[in-house]
Tab-separated table of C-alpha atoms in Angstrom:
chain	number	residue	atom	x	y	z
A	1	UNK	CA	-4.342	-23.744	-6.403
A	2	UNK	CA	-5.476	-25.420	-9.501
A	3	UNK	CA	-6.531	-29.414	-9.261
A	4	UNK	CA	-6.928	-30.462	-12.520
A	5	UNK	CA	-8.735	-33.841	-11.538
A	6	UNK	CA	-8.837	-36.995	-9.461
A	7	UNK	CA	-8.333	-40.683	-11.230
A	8	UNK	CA	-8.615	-39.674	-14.646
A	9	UNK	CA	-6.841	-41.061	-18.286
A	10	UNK	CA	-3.438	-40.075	-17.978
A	11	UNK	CA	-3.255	-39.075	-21.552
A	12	UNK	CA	-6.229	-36.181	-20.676
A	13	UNK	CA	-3.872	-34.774	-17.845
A	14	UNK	CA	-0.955	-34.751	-20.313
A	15	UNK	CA	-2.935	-32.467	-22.436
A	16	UNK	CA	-3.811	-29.959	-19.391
A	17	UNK	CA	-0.649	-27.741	-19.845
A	18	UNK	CA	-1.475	-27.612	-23.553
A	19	UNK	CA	-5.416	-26.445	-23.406
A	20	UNK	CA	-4.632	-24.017	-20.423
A	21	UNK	CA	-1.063	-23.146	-21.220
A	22	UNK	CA	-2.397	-19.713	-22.312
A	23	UNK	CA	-4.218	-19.019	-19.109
A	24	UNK	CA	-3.716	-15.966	-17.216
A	25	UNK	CA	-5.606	-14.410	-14.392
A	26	UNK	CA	-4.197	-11.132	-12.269
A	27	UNK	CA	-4.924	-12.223	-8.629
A	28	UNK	CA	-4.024	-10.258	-5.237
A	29	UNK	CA	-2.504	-12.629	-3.061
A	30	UNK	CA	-3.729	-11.683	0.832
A	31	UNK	CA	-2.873	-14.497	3.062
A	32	UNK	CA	-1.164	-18.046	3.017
A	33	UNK	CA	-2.737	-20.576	4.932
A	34	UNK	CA	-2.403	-23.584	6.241
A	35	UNK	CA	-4.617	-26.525	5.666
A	36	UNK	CA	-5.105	-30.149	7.079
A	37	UNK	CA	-7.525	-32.691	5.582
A	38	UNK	CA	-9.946	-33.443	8.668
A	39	UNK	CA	-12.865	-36.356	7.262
A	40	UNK	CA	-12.383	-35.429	3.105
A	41	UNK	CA	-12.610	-31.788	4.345
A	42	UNK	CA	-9.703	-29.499	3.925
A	43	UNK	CA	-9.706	-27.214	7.414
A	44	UNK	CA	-7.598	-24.213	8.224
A	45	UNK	CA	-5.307	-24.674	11.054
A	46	UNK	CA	-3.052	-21.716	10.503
A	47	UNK	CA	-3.066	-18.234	8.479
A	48	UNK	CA	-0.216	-16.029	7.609
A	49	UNK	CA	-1.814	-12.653	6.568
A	50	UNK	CA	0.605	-10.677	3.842
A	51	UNK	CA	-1.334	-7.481	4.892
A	52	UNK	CA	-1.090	-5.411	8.211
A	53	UNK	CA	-3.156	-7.111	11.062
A	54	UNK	CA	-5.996	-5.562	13.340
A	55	UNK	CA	-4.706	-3.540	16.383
A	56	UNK	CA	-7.092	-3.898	19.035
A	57	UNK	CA	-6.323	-1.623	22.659
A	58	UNK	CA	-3.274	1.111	22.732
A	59	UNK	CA	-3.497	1.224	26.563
A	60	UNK	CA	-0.500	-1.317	27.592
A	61	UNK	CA	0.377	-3.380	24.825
A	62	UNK	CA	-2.067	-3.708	22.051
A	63	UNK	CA	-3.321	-6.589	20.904
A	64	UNK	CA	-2.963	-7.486	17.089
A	65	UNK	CA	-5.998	-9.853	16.063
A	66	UNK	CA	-5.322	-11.464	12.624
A	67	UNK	CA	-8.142	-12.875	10.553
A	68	UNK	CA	-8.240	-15.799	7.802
A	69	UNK	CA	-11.513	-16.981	6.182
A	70	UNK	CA	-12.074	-19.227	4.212
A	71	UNK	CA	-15.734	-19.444	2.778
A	72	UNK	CA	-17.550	-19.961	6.190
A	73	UNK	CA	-14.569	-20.790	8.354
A	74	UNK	CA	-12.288	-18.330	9.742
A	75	UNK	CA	-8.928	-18.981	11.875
A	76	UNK	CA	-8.234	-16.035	14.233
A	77	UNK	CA	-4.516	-15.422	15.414
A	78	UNK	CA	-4.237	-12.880	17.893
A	79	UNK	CA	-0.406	-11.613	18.963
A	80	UNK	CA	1.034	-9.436	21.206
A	81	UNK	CA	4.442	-7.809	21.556
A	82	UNK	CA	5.064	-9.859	17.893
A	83	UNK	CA	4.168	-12.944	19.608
A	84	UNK	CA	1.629	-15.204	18.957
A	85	UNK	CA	-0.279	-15.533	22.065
A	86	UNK	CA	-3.405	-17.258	20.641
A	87	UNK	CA	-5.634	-18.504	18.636
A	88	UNK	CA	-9.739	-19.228	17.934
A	89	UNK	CA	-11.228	-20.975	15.016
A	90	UNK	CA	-14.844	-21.467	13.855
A	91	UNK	CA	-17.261	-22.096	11.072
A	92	UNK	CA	-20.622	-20.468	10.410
A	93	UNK	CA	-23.657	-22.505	8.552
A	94	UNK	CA	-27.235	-20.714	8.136
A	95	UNK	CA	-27.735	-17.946	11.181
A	96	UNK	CA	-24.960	-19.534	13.465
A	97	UNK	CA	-21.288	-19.438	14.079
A	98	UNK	CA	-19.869	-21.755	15.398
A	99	UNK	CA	-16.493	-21.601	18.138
A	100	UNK	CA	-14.764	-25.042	17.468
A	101	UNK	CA	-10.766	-23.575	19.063
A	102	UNK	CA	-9.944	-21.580	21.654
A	103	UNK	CA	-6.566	-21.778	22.511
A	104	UNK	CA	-4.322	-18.926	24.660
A	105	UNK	CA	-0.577	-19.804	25.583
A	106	UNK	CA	0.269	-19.610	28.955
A	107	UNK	CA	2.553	-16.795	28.964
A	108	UNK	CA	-0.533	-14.862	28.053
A	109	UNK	CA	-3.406	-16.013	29.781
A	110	UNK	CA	-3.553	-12.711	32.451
A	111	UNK	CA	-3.739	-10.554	28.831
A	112	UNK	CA	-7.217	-10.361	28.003
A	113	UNK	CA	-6.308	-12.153	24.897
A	114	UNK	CA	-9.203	-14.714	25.323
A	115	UNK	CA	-11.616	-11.929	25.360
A	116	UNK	CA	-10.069	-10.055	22.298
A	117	UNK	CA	-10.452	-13.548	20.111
A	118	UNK	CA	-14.159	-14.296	21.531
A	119	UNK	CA	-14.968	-10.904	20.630
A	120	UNK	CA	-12.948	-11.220	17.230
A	121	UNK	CA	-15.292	-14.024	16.440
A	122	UNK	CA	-18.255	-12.497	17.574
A	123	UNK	CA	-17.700	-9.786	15.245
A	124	UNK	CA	-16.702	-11.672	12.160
A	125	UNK	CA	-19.592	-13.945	12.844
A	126	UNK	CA	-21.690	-10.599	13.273
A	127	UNK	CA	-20.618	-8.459	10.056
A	128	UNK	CA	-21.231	-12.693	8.294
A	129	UNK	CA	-24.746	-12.340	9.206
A	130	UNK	CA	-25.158	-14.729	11.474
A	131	UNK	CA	-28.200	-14.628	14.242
A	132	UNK	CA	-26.301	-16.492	17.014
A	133	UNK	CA	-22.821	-17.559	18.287
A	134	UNK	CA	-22.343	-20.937	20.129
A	135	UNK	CA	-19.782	-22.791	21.248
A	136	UNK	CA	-19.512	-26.471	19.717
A	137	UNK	CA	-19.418	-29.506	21.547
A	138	UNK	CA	-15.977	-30.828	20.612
A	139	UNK	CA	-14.377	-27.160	21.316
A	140	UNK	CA	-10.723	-27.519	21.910
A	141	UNK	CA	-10.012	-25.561	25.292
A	142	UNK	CA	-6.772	-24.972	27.226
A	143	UNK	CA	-6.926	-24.787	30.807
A	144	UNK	CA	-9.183	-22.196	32.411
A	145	UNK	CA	-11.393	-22.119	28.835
A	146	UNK	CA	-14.521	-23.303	30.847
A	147	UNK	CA	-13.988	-20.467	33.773
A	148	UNK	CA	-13.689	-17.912	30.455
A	149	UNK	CA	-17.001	-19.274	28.656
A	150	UNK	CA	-19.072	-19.700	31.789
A	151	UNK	CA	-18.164	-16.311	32.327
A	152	UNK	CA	-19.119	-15.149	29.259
A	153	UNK	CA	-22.301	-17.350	29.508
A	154	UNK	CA	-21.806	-19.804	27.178
């Protein structure tokens, strides 16, 4: 992605293709994600990794924990049987992460899946650096999310 500017002379943009016509860069393309503008802040909702996912547990089914970040934000998609069963999402700033989505669907909720995203985040927050985890104010919970945090003393 390549924004060449905002409310500038039209006759500067015309020359963009021009100056940067011979502009090449190899890049390795790992993930495409999906992105909504929350408050002039472009958030990831969703991630599509193009690269094999994290298998988490062989007893039973396994779990398969997929991670997208995104400077300090990270979307967490965790699936099971090849469906998507879940989903956490947070944001780290200084020496804390913060747990803004929690989300299971309700054909999964006896799964553990929860737990495998809250530990997902933990770790991602961990190998990030960060001091603490919390969970933010305005988390977005389905039902049973405050039985699962309680027990997990938050």
């Amino acid at each position: 992605h390549v924004t060449v500017a905002d409310g500038i002379d039209p006759e500067v943009i015309a020359a963009a293709p021009h100056v940067l016509g011979a502009y090449r860069r190899d890049v390795t393309v790992t993930a495409v994600r999906l992105l909504e503008e929350r408050d002039r802040r472009w958030m990831p909702i969703g991630a599509y990794p193009l690269g094999p996912p994290a298998t988490i547990g062989r007893g039973g089914l396994p779990v398969e924990i997929e991670t997208l970040v995104d400077d300090d934000d990270v979307v967490l998609t965790a699936y099971r049987a090849g469906q998507a069963g879940g989903r956490a999402a947070g944001w780290r700033r200084g020496s804390t992460a913060w747990l803004t989505a929690l989300e299971v669907d309700e054909a999964h909720r006896r799964d553990r899946i929860a737990s495998h995203l809250f530990a997902a985040f933990e770790s991602w927050a961990a190998a990030a650096g960060t001091a603490r985890v919390d969970v933010s104010s305005e988390l977005a919970i389905g039902p049973g999310g405050a039985e699962f945090l309680a027990w997990r003393g938050r």
